[in-house]
Short mmCIF file of C-alpha atoms in Angstrom, two decimals:
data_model
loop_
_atom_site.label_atom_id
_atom_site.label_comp_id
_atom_site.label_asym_id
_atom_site.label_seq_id
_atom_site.Cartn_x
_atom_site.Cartn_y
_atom_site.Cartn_z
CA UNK V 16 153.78 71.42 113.54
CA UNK V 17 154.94 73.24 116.36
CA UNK V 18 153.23 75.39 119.25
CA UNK V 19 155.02 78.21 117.91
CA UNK V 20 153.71 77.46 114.39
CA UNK V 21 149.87 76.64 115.70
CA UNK V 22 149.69 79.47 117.52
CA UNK V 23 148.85 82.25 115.48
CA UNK V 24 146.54 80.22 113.78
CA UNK V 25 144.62 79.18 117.00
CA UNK V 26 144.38 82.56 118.01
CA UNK V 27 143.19 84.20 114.28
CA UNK V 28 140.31 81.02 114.14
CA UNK V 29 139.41 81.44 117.91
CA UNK V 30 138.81 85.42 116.71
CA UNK V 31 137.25 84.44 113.91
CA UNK V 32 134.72 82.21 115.09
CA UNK V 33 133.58 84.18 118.19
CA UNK V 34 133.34 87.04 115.87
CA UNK V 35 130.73 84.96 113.61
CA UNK V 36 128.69 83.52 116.29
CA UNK V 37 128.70 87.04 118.04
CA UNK V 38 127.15 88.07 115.04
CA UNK V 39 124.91 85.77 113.85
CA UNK V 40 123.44 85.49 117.34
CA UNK V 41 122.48 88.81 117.59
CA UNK V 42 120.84 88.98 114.23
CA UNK V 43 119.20 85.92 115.40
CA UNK V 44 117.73 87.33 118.80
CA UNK V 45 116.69 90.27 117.01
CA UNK V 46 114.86 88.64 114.45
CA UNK V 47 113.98 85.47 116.48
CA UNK V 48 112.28 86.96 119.09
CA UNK V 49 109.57 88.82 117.41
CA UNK V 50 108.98 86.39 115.01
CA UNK V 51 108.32 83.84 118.40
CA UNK V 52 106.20 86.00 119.87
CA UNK V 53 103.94 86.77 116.93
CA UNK V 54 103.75 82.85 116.70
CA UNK V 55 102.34 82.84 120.32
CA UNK V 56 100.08 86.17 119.81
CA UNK V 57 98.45 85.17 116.52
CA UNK V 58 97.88 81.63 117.78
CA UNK V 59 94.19 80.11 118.84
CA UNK V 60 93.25 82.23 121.45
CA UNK V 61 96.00 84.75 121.66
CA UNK V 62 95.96 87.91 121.91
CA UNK V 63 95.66 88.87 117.74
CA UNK V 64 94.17 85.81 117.00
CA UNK V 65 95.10 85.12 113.15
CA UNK V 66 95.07 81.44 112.01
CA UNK V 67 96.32 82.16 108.54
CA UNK V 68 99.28 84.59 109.65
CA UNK V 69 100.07 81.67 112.40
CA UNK V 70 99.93 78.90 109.74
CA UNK V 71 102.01 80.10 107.33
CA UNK V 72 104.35 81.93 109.46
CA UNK V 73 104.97 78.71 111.27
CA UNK V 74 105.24 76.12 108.18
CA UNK V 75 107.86 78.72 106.81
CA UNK V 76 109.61 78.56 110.54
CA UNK V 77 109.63 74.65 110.04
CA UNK V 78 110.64 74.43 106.28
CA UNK V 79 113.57 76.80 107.67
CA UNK V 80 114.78 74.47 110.32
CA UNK V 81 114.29 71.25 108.70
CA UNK V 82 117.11 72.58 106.57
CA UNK V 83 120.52 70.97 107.12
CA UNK V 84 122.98 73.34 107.63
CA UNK V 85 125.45 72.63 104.69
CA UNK V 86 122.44 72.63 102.25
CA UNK V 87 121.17 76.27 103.45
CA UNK V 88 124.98 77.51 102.87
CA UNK V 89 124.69 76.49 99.24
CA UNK V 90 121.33 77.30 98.64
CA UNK V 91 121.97 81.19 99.69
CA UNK V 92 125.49 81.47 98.31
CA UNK V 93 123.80 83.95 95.47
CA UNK V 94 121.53 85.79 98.41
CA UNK V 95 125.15 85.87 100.50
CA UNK V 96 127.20 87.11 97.56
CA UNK V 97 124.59 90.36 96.80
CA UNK V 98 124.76 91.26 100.91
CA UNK V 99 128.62 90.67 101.33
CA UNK V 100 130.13 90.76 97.87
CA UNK V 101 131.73 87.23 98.49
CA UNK V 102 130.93 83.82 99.45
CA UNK V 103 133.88 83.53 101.29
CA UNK V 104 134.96 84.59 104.66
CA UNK V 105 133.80 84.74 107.98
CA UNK V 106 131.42 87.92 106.87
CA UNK V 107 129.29 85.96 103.94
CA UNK V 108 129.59 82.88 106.98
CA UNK V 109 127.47 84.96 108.62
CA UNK V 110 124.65 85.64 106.25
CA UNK V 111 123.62 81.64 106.27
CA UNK V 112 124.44 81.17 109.77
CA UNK V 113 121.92 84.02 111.27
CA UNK V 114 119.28 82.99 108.50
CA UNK V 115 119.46 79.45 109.81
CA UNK V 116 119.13 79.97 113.87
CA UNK V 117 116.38 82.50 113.18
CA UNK V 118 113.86 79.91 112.86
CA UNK V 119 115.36 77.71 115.62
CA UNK V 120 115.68 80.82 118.02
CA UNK V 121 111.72 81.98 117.49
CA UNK V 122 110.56 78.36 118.48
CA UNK V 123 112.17 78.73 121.71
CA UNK V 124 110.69 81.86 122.40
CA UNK V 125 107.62 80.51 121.21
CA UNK V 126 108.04 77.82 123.93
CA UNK V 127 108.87 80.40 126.62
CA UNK V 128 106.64 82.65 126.26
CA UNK V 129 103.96 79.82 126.68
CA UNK V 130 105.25 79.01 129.70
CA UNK V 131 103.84 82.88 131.32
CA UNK V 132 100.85 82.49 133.57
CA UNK V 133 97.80 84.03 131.72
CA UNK V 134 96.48 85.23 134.71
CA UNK V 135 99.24 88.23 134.79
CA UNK V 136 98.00 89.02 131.36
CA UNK V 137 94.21 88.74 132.17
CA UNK V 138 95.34 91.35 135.55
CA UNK V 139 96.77 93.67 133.01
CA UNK V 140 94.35 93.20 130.55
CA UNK V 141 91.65 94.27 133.41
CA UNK V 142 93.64 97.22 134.24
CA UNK V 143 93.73 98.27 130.66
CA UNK V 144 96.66 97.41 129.03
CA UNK V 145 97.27 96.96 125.57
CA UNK V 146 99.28 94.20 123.63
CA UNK V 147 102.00 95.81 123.52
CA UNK V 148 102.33 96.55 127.06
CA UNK V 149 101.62 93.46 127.68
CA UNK V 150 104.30 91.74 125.44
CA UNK V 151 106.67 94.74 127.45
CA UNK V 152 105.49 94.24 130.77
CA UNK V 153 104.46 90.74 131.10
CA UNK V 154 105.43 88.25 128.14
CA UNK V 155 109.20 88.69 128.39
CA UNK V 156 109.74 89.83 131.70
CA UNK V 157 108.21 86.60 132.81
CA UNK V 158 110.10 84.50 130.18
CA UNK V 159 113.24 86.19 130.90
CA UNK V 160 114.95 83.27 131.95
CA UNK V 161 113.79 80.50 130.06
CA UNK V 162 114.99 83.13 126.81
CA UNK V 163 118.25 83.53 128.18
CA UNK V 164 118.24 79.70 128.01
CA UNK V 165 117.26 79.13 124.78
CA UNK V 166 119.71 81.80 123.41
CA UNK V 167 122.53 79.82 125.18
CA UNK V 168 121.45 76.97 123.31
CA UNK V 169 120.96 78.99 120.15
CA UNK V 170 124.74 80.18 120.70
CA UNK V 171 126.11 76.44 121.06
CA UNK V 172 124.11 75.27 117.96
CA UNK V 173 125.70 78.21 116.28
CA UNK V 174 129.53 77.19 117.06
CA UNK V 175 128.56 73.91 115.93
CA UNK V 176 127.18 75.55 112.54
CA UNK V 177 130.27 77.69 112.57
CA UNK V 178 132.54 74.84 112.38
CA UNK V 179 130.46 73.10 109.43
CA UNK V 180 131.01 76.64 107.63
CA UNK V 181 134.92 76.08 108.17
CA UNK V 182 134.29 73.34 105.34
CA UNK V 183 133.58 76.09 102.65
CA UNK V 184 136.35 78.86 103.18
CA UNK V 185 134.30 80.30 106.19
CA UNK V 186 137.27 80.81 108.39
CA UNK V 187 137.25 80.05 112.09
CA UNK V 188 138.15 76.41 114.02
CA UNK V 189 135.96 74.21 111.78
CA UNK V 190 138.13 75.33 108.99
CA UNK V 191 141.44 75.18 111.43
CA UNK V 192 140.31 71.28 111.81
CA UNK V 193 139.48 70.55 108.64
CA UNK V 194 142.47 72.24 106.71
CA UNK V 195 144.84 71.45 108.65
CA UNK V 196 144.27 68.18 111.23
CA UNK V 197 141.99 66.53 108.38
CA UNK V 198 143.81 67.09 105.19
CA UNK V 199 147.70 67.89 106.33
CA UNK V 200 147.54 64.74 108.73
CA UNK V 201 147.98 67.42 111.90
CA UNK V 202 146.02 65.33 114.45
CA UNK V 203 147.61 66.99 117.08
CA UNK V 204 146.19 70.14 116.13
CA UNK V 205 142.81 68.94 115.30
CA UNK V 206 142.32 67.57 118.86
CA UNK V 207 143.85 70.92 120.23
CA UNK V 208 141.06 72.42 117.89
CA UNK V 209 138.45 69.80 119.54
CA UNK V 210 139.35 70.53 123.01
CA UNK V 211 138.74 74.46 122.71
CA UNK V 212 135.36 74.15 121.08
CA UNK V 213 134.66 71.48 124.29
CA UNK V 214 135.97 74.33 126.41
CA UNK V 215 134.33 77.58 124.83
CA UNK V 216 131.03 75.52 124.57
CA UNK V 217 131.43 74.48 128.61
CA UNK V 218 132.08 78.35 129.28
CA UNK V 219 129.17 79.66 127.43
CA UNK V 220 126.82 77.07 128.58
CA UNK V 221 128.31 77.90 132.35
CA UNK V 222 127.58 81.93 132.05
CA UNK V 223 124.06 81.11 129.86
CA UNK V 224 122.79 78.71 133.20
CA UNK V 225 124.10 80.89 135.99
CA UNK V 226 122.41 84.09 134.45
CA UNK V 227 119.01 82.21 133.88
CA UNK V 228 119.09 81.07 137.73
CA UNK V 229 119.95 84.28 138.65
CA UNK V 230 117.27 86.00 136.91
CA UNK V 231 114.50 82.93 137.78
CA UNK V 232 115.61 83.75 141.79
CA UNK V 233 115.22 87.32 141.54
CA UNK V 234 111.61 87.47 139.98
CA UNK V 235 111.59 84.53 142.95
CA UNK V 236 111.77 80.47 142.99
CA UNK V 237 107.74 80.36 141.80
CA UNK V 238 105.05 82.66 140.84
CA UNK V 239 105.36 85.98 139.54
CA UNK V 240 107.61 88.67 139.90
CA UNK V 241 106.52 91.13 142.34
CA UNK V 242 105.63 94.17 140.52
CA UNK V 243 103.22 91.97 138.77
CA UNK V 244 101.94 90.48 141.71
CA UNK V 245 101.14 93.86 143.22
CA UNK V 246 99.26 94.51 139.67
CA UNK V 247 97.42 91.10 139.91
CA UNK V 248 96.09 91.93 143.34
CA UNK V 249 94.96 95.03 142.65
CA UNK V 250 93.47 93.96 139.68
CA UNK V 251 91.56 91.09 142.18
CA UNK V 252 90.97 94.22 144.16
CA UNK V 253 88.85 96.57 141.10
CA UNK V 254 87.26 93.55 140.73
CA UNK V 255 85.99 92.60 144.04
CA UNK V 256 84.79 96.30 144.53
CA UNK V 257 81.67 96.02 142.18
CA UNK V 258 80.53 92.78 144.66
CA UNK V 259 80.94 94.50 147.39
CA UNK V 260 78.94 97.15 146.33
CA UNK V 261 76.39 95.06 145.52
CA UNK V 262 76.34 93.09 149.06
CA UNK V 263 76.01 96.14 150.64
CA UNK V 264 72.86 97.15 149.02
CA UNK V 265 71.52 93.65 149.52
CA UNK V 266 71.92 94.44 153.30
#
């Protein structure tokens, strides 16, 4: 096959596989992020304190991700079919693909978010702020950067799932590699295929790193950012009044 010949079908499966992971990881931010939070807020000591709702939400997050890929495809090809019509294409691809990295998007926001310094949420719990504006003003401010990083990983995992969805008619490089370097003997073009996934997977992993470090320097190299550093201290500050108070009267 010629470069004349493998070019339009580079360029269609390149298309067709950002345009699956593009979706997919949104769907999976959106519904990954919540769902990672809740785990955190309705854990032991959290904030809505629920160890029923954090059981069962989290055994269903495991069942979900101890699911192999392949088997998840097959085993919502009738749940695909009512939301696209078709269990074909890079659309119905998409329906397993943001089901699956749901799960293993909301466990690494469950592991950021774990990572924020409860004493910023104790300063704007003492200042009276709810739960929500604490999961606004605190919990992913504060994770910002570790989130970014774990939807860069969710985003490789993805192109990796894409390419396993290139087995069943999904479209995209996986089925560029299979179809055509596996079955019509066109190694050339499967190692072509290879060598773009290596460098779309080096590029997103690039941009994913540089904007975590960016956003880790600006709230600064340790401790908190400084908006909530300012509420902290003042926080310290309420606090300290009553004691003074009291000292004075003393004297």
């Amino acid at each position: 096959m010629t470069w004349s010949e493998m070019q339009p079908l580079l360029s269609q499966a390149c298309w067709d596989t950002l345009y699956m992971v593009g979706w997919s990881t949104l769907i999976a931010v959106v519904g990954g992020l919540p769902l990672g939070i809740l785990l955190v807020l309705t854990d032991r000591g959290g904030l809505l304190q629920n160890t029923v709702a954090n059981k069962v939400t989290g055994q269903i997050v495991n069942i979900a991700r101890s699911m192999p890929f392949i088997i998840l495809m097959v085993a919502l090809m009738n749940f695909t079919r009512t939301i696209t019509g078709t269990t074909i294409g890079r659309d119905a691809a998409i329906v397993p693909l943001a089901i699956g990295a749901i799960p293993f998007f909301a466990r690494l926001v469950e592991t950021a978010v774990r990572e924020v310094d409860g004493r910023l949420v104790e300063a704007v719990q003492s200042m009276g702020g709810n739960t929500w504006t604490i999961v606004r003003k605190v919990l992913v401010p504060e994770s910002l950067p570790s989130l970014i990083a774990g939807a860069t990983t969710t985003v490789v995992a993805l192109i990796g799932y894409s390419a396993m969805a290139g087995t069943v008619g999904a479209g995209g490089l996986g089925d560029i590699a299979i179809r055509y370097g596996y079955q019509r003997f066109e190694t050339e073009l499967m190692w072509i295929t290879v060598a773009i996934l290596a460098v779309v997977i080096s590029l997103i992993q690039f941009a994913g790193d540089y904007a975590a470090r960016s956003l880790h320097r600006r709230g600064g190299s340790s401790g908190p950012a400084p908006k909530l550093r300012l509420l902290k201290a003042k926080a310290q500050a309420q606090a300290s009044e009553p004691a003074a108070a009291d000292v004075g009267k003393v004297a």
